[in-house]
Short mmCIF file of C-alpha atoms and ligand atoms in Angstrom, two decimals:
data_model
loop_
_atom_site.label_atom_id
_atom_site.label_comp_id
_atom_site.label_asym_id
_atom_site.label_seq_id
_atom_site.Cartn_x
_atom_site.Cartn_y
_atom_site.Cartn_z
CA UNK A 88 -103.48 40.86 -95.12
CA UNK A 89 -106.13 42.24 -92.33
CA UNK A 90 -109.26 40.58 -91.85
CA UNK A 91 -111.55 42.56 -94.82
CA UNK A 92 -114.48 44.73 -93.93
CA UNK A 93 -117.78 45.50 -95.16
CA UNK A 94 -119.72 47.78 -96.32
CA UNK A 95 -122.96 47.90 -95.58
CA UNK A 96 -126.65 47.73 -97.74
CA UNK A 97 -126.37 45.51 -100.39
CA UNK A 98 -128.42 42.32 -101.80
CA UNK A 99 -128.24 38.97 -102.48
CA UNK A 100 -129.52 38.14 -105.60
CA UNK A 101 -129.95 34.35 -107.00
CA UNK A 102 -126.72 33.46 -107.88
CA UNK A 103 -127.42 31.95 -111.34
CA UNK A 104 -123.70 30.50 -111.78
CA UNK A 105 -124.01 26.72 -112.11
CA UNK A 106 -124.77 26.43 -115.24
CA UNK A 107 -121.63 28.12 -116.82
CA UNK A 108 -119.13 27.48 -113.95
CA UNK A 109 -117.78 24.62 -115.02
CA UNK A 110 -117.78 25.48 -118.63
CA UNK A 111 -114.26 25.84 -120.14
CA UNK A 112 -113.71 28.88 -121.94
CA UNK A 113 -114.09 28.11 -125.96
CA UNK A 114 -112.62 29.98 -128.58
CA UNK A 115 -115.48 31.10 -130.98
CA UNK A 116 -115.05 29.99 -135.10
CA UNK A 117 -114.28 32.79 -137.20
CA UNK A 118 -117.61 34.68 -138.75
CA UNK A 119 -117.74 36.41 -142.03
CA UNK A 120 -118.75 39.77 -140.84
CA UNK A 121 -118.35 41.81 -137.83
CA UNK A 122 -119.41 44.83 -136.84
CA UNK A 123 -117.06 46.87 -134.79
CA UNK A 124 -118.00 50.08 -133.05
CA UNK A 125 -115.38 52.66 -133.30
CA UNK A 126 -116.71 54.18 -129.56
CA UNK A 127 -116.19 51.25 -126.61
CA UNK A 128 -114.57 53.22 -123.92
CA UNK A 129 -115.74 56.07 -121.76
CA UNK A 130 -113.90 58.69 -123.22
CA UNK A 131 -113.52 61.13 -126.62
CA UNK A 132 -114.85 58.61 -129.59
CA UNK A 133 -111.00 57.69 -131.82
CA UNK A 134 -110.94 58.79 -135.08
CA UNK A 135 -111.63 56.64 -137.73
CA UNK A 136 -108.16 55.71 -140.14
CA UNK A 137 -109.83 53.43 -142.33
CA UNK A 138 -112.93 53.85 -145.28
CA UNK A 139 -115.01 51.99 -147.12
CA UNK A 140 -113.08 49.12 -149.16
CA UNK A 141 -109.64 49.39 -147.29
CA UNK A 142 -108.60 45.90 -146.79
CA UNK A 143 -107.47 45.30 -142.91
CA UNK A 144 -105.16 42.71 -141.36
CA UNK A 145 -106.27 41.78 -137.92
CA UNK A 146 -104.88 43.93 -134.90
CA UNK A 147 -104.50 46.71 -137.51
CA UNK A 148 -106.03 49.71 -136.07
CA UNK A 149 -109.83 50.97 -137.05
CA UNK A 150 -109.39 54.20 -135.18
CA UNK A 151 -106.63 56.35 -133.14
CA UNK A 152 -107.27 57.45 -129.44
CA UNK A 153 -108.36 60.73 -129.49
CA UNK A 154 -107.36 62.85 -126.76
CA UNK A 155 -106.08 62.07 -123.15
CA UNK A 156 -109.00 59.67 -122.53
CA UNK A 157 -109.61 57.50 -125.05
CA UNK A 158 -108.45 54.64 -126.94
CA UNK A 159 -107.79 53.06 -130.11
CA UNK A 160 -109.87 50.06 -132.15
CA UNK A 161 -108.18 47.29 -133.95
CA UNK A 162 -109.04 44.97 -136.42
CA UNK A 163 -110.71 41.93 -134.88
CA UNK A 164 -109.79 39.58 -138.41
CA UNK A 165 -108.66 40.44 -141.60
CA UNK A 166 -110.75 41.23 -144.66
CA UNK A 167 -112.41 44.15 -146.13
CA UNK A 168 -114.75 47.87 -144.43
CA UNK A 169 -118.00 46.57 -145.95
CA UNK A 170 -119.43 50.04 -144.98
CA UNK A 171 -118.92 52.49 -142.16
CA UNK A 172 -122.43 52.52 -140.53
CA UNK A 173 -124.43 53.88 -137.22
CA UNK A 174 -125.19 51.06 -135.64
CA UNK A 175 -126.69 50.93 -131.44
CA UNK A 176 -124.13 49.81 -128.70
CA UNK A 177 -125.73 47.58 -126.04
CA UNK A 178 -126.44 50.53 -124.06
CA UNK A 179 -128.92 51.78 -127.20
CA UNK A 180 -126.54 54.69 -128.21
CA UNK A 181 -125.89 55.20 -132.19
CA UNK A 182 -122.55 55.05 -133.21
CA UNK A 183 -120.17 54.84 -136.47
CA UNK A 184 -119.36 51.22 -136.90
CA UNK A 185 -116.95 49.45 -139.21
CA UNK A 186 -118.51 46.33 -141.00
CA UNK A 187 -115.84 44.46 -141.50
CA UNK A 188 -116.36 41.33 -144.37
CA UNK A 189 -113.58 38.55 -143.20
CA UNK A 190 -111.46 37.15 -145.87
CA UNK A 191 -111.66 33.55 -143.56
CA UNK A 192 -107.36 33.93 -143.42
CA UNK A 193 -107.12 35.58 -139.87
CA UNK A 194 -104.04 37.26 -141.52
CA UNK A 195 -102.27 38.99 -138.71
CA UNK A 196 -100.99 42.55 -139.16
CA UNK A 197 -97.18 43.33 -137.77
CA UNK A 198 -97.72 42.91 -134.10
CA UNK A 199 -96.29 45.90 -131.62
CA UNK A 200 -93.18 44.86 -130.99
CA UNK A 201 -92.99 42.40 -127.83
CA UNK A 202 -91.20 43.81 -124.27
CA UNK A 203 -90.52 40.73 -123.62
CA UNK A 204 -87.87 42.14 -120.86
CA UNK A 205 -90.72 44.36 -119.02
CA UNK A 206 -89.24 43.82 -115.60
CA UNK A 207 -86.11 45.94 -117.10
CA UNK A 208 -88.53 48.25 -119.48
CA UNK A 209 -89.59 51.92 -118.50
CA UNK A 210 -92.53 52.18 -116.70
CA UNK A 211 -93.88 54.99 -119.04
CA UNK A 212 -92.81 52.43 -122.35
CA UNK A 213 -95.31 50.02 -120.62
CA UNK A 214 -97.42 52.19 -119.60
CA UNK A 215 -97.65 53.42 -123.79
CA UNK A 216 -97.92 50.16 -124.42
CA UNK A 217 -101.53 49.84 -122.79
CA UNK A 218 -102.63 52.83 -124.22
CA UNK A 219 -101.80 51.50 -127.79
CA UNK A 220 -103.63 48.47 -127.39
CA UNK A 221 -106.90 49.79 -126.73
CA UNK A 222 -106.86 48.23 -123.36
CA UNK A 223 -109.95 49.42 -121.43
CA UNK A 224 -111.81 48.24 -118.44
CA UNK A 225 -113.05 44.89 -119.16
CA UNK A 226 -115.42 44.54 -116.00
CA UNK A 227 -117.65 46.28 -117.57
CA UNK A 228 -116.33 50.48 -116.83
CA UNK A 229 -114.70 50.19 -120.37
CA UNK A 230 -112.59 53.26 -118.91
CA UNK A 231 -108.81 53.25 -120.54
CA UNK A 232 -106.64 51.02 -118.95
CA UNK A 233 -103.49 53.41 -119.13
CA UNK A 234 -105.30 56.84 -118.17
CA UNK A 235 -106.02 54.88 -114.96
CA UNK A 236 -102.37 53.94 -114.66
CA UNK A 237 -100.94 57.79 -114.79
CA UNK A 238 -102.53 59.23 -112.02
CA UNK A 239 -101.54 62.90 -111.29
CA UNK A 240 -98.17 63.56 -109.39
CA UNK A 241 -100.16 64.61 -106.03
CA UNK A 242 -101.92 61.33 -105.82
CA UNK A 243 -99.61 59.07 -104.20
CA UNK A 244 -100.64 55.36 -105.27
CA UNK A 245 -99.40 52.63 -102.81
CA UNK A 246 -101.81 49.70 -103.87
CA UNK A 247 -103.06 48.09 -107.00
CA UNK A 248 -105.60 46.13 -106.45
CA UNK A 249 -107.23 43.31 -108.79
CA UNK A 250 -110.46 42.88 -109.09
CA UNK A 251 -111.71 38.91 -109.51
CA UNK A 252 -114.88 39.20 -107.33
CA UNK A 253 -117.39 38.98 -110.52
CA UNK A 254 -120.78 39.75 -107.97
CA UNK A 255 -122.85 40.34 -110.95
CA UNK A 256 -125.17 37.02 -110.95
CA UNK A 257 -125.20 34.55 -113.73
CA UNK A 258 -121.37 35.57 -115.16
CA UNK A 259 -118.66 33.04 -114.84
CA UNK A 260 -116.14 34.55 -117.63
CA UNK A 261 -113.54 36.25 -114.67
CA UNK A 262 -114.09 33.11 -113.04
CA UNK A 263 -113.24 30.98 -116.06
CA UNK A 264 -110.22 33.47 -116.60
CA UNK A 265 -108.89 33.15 -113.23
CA UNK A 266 -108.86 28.95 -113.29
CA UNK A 267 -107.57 29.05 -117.06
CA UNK A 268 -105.11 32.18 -117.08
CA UNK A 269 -103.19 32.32 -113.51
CA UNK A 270 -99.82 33.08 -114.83
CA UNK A 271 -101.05 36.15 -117.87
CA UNK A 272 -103.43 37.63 -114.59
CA UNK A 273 -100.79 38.05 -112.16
CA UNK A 274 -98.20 38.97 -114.71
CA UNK A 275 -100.41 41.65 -115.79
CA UNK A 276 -100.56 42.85 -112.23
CA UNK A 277 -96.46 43.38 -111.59
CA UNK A 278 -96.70 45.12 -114.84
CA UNK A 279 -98.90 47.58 -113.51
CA UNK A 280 -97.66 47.74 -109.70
CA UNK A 281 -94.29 48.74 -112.51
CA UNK A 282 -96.28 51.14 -113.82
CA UNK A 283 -97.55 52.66 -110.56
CA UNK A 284 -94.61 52.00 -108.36
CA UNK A 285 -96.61 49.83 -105.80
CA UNK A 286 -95.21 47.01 -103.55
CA UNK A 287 -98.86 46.26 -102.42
CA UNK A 288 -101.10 44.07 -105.02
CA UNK A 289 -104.32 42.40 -103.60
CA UNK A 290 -106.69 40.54 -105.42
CA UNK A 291 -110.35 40.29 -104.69
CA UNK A 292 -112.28 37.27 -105.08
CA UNK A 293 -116.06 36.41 -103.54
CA UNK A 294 -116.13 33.08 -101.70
CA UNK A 295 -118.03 31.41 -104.17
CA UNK A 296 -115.34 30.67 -106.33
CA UNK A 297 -113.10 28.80 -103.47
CA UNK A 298 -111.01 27.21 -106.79
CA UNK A 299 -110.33 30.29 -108.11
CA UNK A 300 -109.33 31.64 -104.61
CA UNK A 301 -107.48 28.50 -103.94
CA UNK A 302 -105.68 28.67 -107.34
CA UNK A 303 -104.78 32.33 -107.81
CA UNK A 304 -103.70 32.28 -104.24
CA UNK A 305 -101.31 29.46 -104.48
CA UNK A 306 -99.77 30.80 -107.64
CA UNK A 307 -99.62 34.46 -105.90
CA UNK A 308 -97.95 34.32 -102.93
CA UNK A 309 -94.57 33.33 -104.52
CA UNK A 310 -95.02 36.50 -106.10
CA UNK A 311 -95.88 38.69 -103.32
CA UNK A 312 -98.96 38.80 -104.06
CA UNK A 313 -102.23 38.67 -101.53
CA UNK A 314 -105.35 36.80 -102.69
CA UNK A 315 -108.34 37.50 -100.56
CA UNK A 316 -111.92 35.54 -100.35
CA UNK A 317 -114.23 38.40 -99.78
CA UNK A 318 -118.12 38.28 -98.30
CA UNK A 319 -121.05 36.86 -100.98
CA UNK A 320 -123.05 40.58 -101.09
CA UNK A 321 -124.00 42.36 -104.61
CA UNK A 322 -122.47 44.83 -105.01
CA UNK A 323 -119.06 43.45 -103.86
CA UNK A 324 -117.43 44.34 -106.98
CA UNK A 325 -118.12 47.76 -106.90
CA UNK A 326 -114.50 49.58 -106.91
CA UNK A 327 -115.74 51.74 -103.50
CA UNK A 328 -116.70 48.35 -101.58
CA UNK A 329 -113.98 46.44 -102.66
CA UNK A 330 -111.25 49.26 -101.85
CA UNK A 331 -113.05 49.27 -98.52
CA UNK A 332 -113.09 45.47 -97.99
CA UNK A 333 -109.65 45.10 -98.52
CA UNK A 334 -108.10 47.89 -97.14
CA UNK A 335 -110.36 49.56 -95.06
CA UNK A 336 -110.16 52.77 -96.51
CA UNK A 337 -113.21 55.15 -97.76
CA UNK A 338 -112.89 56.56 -101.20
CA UNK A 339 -114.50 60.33 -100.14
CA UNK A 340 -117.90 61.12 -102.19
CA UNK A 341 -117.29 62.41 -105.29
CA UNK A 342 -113.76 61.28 -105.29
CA UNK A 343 -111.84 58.56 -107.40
CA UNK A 344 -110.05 55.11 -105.98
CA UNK A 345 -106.91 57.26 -106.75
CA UNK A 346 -107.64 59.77 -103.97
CA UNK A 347 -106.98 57.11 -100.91
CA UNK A 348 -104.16 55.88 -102.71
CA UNK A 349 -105.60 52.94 -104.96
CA UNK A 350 -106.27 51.92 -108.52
CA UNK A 351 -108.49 49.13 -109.62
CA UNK A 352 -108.35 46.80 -112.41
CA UNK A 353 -110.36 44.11 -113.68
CA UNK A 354 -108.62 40.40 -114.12
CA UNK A 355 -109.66 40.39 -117.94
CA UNK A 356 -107.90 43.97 -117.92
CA UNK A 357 -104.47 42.25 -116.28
CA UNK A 358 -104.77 39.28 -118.58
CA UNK A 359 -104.99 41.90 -121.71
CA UNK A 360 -101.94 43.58 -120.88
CA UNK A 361 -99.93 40.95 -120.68
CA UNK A 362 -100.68 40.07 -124.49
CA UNK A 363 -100.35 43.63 -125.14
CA UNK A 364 -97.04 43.61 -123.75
CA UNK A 365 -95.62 40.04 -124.38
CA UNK A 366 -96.93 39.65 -127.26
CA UNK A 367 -97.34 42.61 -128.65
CA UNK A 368 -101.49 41.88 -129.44
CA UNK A 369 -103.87 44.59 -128.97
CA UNK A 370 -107.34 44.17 -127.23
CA UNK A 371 -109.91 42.18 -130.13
CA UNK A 372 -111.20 39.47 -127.87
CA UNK A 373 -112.49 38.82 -124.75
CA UNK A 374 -114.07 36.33 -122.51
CA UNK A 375 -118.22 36.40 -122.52
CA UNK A 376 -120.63 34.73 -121.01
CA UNK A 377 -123.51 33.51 -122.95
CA UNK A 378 -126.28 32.44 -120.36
CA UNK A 379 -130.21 32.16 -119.60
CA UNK A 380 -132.82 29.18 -119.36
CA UNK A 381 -133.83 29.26 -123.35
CA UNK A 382 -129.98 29.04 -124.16
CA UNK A 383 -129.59 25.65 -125.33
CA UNK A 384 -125.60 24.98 -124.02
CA UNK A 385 -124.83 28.40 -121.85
CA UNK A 386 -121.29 28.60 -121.29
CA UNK A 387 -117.98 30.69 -121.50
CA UNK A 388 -116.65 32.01 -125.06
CA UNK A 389 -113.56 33.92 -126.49
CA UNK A 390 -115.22 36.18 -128.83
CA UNK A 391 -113.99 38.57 -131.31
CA UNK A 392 -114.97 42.10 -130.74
CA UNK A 393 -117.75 42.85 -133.19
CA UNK A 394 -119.46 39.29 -133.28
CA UNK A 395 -123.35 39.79 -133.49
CA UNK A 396 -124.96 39.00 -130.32
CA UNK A 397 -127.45 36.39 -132.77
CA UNK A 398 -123.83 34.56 -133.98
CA UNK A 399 -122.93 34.29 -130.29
CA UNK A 400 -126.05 33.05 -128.81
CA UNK A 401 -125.60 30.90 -131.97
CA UNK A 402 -122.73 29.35 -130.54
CA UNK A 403 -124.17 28.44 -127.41
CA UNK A 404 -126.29 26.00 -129.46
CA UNK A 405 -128.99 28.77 -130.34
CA UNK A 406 -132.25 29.51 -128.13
CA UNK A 407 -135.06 26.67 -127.38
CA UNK A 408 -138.10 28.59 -125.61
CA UNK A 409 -139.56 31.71 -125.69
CA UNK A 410 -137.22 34.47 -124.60
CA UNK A 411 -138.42 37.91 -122.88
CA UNK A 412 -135.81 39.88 -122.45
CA UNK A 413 -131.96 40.09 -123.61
CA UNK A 414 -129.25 41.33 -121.37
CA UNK A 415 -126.15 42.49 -121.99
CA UNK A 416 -123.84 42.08 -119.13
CA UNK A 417 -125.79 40.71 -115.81
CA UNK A 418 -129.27 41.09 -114.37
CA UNK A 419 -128.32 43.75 -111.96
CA UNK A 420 -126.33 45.99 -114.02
CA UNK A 421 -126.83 44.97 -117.55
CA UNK A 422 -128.47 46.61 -120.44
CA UNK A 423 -131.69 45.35 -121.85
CA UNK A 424 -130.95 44.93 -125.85
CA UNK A 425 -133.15 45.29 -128.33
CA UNK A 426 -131.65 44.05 -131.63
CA UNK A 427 -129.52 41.30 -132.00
CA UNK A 428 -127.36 42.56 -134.55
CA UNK A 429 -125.93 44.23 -131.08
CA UNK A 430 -122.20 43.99 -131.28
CA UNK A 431 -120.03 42.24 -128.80
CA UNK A 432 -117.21 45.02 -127.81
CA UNK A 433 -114.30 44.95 -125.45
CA UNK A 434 -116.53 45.16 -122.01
CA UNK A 435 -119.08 42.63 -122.71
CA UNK A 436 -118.89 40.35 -119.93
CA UNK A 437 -122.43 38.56 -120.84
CA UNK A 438 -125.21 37.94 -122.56
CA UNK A 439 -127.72 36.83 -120.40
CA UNK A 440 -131.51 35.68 -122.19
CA UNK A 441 -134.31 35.76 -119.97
CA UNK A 442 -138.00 33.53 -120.16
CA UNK A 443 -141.01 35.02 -120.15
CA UNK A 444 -141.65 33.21 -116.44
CA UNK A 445 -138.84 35.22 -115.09
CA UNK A 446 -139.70 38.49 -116.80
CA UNK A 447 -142.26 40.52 -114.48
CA UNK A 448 -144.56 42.99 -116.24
CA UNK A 449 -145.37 45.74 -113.65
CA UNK A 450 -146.97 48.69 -112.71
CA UNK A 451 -144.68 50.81 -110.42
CA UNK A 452 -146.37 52.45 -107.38
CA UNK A 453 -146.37 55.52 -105.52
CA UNK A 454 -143.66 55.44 -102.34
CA UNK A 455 -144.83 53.57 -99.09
CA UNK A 456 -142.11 55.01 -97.29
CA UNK A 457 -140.90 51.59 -96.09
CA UNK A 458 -137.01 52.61 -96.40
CA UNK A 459 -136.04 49.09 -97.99
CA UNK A 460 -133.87 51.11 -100.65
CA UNK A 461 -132.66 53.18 -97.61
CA UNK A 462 -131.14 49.88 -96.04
CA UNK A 463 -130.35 48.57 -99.82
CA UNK A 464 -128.07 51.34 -100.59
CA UNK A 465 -124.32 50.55 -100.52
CA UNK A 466 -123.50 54.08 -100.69
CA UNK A 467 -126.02 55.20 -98.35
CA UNK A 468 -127.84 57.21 -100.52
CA UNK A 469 -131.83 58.14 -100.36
CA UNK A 470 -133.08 57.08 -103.01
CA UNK A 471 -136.34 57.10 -102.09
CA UNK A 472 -136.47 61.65 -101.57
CA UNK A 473 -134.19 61.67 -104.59
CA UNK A 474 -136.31 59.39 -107.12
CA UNK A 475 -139.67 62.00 -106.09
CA UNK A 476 -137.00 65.00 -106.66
CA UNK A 477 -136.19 63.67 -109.92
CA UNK A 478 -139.78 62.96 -110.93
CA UNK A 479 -140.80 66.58 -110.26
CA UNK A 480 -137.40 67.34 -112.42
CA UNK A 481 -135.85 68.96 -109.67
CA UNK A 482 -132.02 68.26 -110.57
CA UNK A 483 -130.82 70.95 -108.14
CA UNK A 484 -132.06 69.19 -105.11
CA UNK A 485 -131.15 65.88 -106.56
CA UNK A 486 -127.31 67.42 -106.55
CA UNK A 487 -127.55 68.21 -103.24
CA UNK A 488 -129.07 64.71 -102.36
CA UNK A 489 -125.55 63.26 -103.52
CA UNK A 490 -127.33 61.65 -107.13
CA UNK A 491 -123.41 62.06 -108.47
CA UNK A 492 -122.77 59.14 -105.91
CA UNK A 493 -124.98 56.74 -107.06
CA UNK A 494 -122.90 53.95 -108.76
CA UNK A 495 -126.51 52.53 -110.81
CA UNK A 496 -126.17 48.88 -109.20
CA UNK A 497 -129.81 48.43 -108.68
CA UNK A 498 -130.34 47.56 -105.39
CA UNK A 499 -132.49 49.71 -104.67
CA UNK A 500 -134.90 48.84 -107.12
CA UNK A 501 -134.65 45.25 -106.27
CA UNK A 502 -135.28 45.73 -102.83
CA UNK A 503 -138.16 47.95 -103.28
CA UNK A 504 -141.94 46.54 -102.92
CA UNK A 505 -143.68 49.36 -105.18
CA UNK A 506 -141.46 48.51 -108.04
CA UNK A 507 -140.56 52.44 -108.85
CA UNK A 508 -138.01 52.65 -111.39
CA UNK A 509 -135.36 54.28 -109.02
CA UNK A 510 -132.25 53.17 -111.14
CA UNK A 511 -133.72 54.39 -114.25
CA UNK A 512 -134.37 57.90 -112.07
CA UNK A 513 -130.84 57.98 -111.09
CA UNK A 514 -129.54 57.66 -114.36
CA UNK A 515 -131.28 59.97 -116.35
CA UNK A 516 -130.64 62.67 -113.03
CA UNK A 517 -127.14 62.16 -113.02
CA UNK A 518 -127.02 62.88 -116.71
CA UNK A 519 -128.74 66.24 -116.26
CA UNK A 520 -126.92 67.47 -113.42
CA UNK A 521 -123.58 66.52 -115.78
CA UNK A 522 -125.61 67.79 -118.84
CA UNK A 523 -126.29 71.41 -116.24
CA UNK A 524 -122.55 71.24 -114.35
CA UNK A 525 -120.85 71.63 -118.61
CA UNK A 526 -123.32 74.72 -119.60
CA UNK A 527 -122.59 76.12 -116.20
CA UNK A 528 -118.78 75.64 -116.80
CA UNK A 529 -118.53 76.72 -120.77
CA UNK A 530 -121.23 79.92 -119.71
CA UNK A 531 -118.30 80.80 -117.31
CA UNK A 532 -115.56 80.41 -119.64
CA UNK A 533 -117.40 83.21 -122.24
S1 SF4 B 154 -129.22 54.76 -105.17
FE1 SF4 B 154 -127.68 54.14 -106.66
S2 SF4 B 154 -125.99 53.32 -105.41
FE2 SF4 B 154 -127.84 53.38 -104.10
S3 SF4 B 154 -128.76 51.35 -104.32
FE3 SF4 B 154 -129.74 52.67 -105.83
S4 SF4 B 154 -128.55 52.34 -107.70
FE4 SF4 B 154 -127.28 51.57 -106.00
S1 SF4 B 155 -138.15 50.91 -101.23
FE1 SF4 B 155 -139.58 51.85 -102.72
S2 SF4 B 155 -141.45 52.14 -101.56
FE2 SF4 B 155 -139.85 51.74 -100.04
S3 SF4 B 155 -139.08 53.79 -99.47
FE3 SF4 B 155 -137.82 53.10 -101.16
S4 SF4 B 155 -138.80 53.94 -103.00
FE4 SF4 B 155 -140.32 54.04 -101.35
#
């Protein structure tokens, strides 16, 4: 493999690993009640095939994909639809919600049937497979596994590339995953280079995990696979820097990982399909972190989709101080949460509690034009012209000023001294310009 490059801008944030590194992944007891959102993807919400009082068998499906991209729900136990309810997503959007009351048996439901022979299956029979599973983007993304694995017949795909590099601080679960799961990672990956018709599968690891780079790699190469330490700088895992670290080459602005030949998974994602295929199990569990100074025992959990984010913070021996702030995912990226009847769902890779002592309250400031974001910015954006365009609501310049770019990974705003809320601006500008690009597009379809 050549020697990676990098990209530049970028931070390095306090690592905040220790304390969960070492810490096995633990499968989580089974809770009487979950609450599983029928919306986890990016995508058309599925459509609901269950109502109040149907009794469920786990892996039975909740709700059917719904168009090209989306993706179904399944069952994470067995047991009874309490209620169908609106209930906020970590991200503070209402949604229906099955509250599902567990019967205690884990009873499982017929399982897809296994392909156990997938080196001799058809690529498009794996490829269904995926889709039927509810396998989405478990870095975080929660974009449908399989809509990512048909790209369109001009895009020529010649590399898959797996993404282990987990930059966000104070996560350990792909890290955990990649020294407990080898074998179900890499397996996952042939069955997508199938999928895709690649040769070319590289995996991406930062060098802080030199086990996990020393472990994957040893059990890759046999299988043709490249493992590749890769540069300590947030955001490392970003799909753009990571294409360009290990190969070099520049996904265009505005254009996918698909358009220089490339597709991107998450480990968790590989490990999923390999159940889903094996096996024959659909995606109800993952891997989460459950982290912060007033968790009593942080550490690494398999949790069932739907577990309360109090029963999960539970497990990690509850909280002993006074907590500020709860995050769901990491500190860089993650979503402040405000009830803790917040569900885990298929992309939450943490939960992250905060003190008050490393909380700031603060006022933000008017620009001092020091360019710190400027330098920051991984995708050499400027944030600091577009955050006053977007105060002054002026979403037309803020197109121009390439706000569609902007992958939200906060390093702007933790670079900058006056504390202005520039991730916060980006996000609600690249939501308008969407919001203005669909009127513009149905107006011209009247
Ligand atoms: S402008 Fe967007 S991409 Fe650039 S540093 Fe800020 S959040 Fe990251
Ligand atoms: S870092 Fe903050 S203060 Fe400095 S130029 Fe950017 S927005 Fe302005």
């Amino acid at each position: 493999m050549p020697k990676p490059v990098y990209f530049s801008g970028g931070v390095h944030p306090h690592e905040g690993k220790a304390p969960t590194a070492a810490a096995p992944i633990a499968a989580a007891p089974l809770l009487p009640l979950y609450t599983v959102p029928f919306q986890q993807h990016i995508g058309a919400p599925p459509k609901p095939v269950v109502a109040k009082g149907d009794r469920v068998l786990r892996g039975q499906v909740l709700a059917e994909a719904n168009g090209v991209v989306s993706a179904p729900v399944h069952a994470p136990t067995s047991g009874v639809v309490k209620d169908i309810v609106d209930i906020a997503s970590p991200m503070g959007r209402l949604g229906p919600s099955v509250l599902l009351e567990a019967d205690g048996q884990d009873t499982p439901a017929e399982p897809l049937a296994p392909i156990a022979a997938w080196q001799e299956a058809a690529p498009e029979a794996l490829r269904q497979r995926i889709a039927e599973a509810g396998i989405v983007g478990m870095g975080g993304a929660a974009f449908p596994a399989a809509v990512k694995l048909a790209p369109p017949p001009s895009k020529r795909i010649d590399t898959l590339i797996l993404n282990g590099v987990e930059c966000e601080p104070c996560l350990t679960a792909d890290h955990r995953l990649m020294l407990e799961a080898p074998e179900p990672i890499l397996t996952g990956a042939l069955i997508m280079a199938r999928i895709l018709g690649v040769k070319t599968i590289l995996v991406g690891i930062e060098q802080n995990k030199p086990d996990a780079i020393a472990l994957l790699g040893a059990a890759a190469a046999p299988l043709g696979i490249q493992v590749q330490g890769l540069r300590v700088r947030y955001p490392q895992g970003a799909e753009k820097q990571l294409i360009y670290a290990l190969t070099g080459r520049k996904v265009p602005t505005g254009g996918l990982p698909m358009d220089v030949g490339v597709v991107v998974q998450n480990v968790g994602t590989s490990a999923a399909v390999v159940a889903a295929v094996r096996e024959g199990t659909p995606l109800y569990e993952r891997v989460t972190t459950i982290t912060g100074t007033p968790v009593a025992s942080p550490g690494n959990w398999r949790l069932r989709v739907g577990t309360s984010y109090a029963k999960a913070i539970e497990l990690a021996g509850g909280i002993t101080g006074d907590t500020a702030k709860v995050i769901s995912g990491g500190p860089m990226m993650g979503f402040s949460v405000y009830d803790l009847e917040t569900p885990v769902m298929k992309n939450t890779s943490g939960i992250l509690l905060m003190a008050p002592s490393e909380v700031s309250q603060y006022q933000s400031h008017a620009c001092i034009r020091c360019g710190r974001c400027i330098d920051a910015c991984p995708m050499h954006i400027m944030a600091e012209a577009l955050s006053v365009q977007i105060e002054n609501e002026r979403y037309d310049l803020a197109e121009r000023t390439r706000v569609l770019d902007c992958i939200e990974c906060g390093c702007c705003a933790y670079a900058c001294p006056a504390h202005r809320p520039l991730v916060q601006h980006m996000r609600r500008a690249k939501q308008e310009v969407l919001a203005r690009r669909r009127a513009r597009e149905a107006q011209a379809k009247q």
